[in-house]
Tab-separated table of C-alpha atoms and ligand atoms in Angstrom:
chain	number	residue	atom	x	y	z
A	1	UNK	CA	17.970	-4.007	-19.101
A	2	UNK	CA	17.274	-0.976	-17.401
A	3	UNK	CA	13.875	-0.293	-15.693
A	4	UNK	CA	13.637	3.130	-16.148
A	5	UNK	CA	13.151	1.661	-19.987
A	6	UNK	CA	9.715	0.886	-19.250
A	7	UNK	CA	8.495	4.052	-17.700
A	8	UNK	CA	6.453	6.679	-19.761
A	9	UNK	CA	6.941	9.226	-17.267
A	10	UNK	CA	7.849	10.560	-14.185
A	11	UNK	CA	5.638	11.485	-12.012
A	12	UNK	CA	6.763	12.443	-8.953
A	13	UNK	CA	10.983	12.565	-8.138
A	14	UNK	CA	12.958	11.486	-4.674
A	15	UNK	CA	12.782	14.937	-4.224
A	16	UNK	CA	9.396	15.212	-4.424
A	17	UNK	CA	8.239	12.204	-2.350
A	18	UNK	CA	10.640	13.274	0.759
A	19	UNK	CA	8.919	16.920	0.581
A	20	UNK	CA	5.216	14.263	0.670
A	21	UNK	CA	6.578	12.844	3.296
A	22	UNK	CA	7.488	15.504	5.567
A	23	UNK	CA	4.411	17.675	4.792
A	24	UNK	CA	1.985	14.601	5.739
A	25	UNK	CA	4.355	13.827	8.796
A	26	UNK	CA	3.955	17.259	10.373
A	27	UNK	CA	0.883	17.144	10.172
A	28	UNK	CA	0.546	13.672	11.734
A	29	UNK	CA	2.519	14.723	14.364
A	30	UNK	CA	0.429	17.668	14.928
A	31	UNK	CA	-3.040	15.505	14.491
A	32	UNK	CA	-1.979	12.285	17.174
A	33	UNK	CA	-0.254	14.153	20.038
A	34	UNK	CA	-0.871	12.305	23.153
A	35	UNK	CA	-3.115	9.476	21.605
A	36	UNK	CA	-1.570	6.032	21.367
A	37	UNK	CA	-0.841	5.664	17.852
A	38	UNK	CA	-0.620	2.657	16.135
A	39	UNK	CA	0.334	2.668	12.497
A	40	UNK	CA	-0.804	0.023	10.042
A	41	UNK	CA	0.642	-0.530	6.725
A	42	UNK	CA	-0.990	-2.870	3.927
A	43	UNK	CA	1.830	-5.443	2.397
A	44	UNK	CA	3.860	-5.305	0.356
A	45	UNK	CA	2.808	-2.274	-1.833
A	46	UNK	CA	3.148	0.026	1.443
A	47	UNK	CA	6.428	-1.227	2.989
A	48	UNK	CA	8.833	1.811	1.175
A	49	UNK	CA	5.994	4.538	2.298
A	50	UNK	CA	5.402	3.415	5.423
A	51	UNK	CA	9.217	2.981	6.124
A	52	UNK	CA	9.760	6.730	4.900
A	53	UNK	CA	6.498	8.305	7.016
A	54	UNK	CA	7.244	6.675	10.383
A	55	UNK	CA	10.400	8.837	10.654
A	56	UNK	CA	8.829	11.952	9.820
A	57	UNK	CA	6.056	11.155	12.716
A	58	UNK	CA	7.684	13.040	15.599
A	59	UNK	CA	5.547	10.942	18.046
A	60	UNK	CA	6.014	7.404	20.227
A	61	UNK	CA	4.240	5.198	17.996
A	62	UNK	CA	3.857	1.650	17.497
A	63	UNK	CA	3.982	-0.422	14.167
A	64	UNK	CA	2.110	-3.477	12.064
A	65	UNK	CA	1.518	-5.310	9.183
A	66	UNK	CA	-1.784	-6.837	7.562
A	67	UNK	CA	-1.461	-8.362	3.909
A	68	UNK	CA	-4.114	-8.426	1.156
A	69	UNK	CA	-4.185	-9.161	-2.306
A	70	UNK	CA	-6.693	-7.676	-4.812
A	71	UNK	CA	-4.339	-7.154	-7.837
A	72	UNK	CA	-3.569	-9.481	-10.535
A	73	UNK	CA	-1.693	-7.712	-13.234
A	74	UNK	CA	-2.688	-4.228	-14.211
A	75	UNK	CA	-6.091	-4.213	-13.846
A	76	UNK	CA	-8.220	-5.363	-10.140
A	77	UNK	CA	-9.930	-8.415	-9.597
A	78	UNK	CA	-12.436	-6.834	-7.607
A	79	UNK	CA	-12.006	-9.984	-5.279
A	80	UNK	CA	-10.376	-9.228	-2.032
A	81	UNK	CA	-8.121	-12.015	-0.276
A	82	UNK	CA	-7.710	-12.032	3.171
A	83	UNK	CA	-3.961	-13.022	3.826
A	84	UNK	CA	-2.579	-11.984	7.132
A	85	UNK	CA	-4.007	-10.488	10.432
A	86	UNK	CA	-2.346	-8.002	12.800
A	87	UNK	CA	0.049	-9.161	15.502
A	88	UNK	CA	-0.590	-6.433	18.091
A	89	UNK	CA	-4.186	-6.680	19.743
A	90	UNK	CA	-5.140	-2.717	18.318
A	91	UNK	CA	-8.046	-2.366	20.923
A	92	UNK	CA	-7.755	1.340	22.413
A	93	UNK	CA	-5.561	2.250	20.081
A	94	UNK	CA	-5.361	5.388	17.473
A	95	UNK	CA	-5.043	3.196	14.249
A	96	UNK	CA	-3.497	4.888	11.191
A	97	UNK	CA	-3.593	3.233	8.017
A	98	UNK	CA	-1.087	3.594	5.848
A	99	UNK	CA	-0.951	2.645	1.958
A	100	UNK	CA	0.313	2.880	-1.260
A	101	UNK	CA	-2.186	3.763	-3.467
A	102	UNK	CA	-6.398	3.773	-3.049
A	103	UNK	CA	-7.816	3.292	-6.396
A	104	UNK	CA	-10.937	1.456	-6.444
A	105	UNK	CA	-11.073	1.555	-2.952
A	106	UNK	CA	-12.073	-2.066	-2.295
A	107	UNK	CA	-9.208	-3.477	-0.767
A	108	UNK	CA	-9.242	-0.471	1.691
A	109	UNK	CA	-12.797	-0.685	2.277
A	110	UNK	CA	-12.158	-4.323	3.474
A	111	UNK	CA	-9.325	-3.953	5.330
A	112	UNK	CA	-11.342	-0.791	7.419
A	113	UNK	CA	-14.431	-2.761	8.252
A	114	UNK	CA	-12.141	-5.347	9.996
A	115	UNK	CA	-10.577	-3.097	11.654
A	116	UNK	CA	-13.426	-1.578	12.799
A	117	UNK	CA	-14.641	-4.431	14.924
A	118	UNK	CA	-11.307	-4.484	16.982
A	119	UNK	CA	-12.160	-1.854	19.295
A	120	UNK	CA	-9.379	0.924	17.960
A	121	UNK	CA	-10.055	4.238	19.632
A	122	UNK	CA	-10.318	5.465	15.663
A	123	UNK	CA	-9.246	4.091	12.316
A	124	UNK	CA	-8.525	6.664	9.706
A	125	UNK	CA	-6.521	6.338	6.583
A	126	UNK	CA	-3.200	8.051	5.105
A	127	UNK	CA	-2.569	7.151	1.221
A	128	UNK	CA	0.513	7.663	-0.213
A	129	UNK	CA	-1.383	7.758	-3.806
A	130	UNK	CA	-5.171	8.838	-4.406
A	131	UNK	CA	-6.355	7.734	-7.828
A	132	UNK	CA	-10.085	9.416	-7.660
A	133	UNK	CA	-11.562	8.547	-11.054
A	134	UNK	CA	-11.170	5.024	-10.979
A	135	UNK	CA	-13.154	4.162	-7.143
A	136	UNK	CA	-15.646	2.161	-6.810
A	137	UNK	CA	-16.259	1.998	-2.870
A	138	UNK	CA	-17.304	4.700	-0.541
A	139	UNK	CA	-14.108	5.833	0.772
A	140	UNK	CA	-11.842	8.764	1.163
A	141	UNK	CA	-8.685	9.082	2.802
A	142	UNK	CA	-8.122	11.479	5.926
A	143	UNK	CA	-4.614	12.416	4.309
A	144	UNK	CA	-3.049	12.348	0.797
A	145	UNK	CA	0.443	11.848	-0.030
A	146	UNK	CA	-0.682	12.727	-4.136
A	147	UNK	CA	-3.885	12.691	-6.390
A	148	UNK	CA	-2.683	10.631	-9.549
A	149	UNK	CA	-4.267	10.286	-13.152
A	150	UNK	CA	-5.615	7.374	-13.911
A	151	UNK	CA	-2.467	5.436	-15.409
A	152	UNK	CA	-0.998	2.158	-14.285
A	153	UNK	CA	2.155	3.445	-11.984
A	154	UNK	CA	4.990	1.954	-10.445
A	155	UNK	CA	8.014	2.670	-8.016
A	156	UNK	CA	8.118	3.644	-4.501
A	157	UNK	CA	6.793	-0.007	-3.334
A	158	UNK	CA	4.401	0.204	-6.780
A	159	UNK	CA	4.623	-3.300	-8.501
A	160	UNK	CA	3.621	-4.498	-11.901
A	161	UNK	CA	3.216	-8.737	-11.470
A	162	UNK	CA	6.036	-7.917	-8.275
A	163	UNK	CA	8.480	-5.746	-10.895
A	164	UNK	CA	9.270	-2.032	-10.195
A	165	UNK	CA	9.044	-1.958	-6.519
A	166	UNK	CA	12.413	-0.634	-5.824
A	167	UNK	CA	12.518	1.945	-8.231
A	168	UNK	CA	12.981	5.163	-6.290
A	169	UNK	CA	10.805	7.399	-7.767
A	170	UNK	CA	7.036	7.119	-9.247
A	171	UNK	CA	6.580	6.368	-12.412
A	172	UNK	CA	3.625	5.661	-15.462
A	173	UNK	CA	4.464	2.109	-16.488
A	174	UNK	CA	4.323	2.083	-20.479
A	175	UNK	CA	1.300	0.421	-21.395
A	176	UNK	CA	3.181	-1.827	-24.176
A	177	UNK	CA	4.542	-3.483	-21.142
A	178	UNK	CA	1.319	-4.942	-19.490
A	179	UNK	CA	-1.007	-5.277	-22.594
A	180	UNK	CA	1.966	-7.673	-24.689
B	201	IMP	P1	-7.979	-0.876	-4.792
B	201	IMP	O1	-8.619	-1.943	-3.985
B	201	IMP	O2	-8.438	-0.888	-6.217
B	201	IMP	O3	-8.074	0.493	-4.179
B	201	IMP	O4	-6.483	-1.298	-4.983
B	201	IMP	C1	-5.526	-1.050	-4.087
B	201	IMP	C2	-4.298	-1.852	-4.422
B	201	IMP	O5	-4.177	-2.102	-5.824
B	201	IMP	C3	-3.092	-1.054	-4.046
B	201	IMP	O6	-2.728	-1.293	-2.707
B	201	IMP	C4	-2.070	-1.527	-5.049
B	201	IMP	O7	-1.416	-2.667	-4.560
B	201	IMP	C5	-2.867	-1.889	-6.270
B	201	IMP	N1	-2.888	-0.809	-7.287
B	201	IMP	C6	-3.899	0.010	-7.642
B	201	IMP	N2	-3.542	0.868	-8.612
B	201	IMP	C7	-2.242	0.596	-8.881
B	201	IMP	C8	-1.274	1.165	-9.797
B	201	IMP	O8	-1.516	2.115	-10.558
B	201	IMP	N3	-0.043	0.590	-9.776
B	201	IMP	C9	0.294	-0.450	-8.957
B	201	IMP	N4	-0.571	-0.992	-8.085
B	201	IMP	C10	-1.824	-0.476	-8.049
B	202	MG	MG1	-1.120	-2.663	-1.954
């Protein structure tokens, strides 16, 4: 059966996630001329955002991965699980985080404070997603893709238990589908 079946609504099209992307890539560009930027993206949520915003970053710029897991279903655990380290040694480096979606803000929170003891030149944070109402950490992101309601919402790397990644656009899962 379809996927699009399951989704409530749409939230943001294709369409509208290229125009994201190019708007927060300008300004990217604009922001890390000359530094040596290194771009970070949190598995596996990020992998479709991050693979989109690298090409709108007019800039040399390098690449990695670190993998978390905080999410068990539709609702967090709270309990953050460190899973896999960075490959390239990000000392001196401009280090730009990039994710899918900071909700309560704990996973991010983590994943900053150990970068922060690698002696990066900076660490800041670009979110594909900001879902405000539902944080629970100090933390703000230094650029924003989209503020979203607070609805469970998939597509666009989005997973519910691993479904829905590859769905092109951003969607509000229907809650029948995670409370059965
Ligand atoms: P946080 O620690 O609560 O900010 O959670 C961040 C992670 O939870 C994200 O990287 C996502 O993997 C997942 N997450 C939070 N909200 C949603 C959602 O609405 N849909 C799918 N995944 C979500
Ligand atoms: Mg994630």
């Amino acid at each position: 059966m379809s996927m699009d079946n399951d989704i409530l609504e749409v939230l943001l099209t294709r369409e509208e996630i290229k125009g994201i992307c190019e708007r927060l890539g300008e300004q990217i560009t604009k922001d890390y001329e000359g530094k040596k930027l290194l771009l970070v993206s949190v598995l596996r949520g990020a992998v479709v955002f991050m693979a989109d915003i690298m090409r709108e970053i007019k800039l040399p710029c390098e690449i990695d991965f670190m993998s978390i897991s905080s999410y068990k279903g539709a609702s967090s655990t709270g309990v953050v699980q460190f899973k896999k380290d960075l490959d390239i040694n990000p000392e001196g480096y401009d280090i730009l985080i990039v994710e899918d979606i900071l909700d309560t803000g704990l996973s991010l929170k983590y994943i900053v404070e150990i970068l922060k003891t690698k002696n990066a030149n900076s660490v800041k944070i670009c979110t594909f997603l900001d879902k405000p109402e539902n944080r629970k950490a100090d933390i703000t992101a230094d650029y924003i893709g989209a503020t979203v309601p607070n609805a469970f919402v998939v597509g666009y790397g989005l997973d519910y238990n691993e479904k829905y990644r590859n769905l092109p656009y951003l969607g509000v899962l229907k809650p029948e589908i995670y409370t059965k």
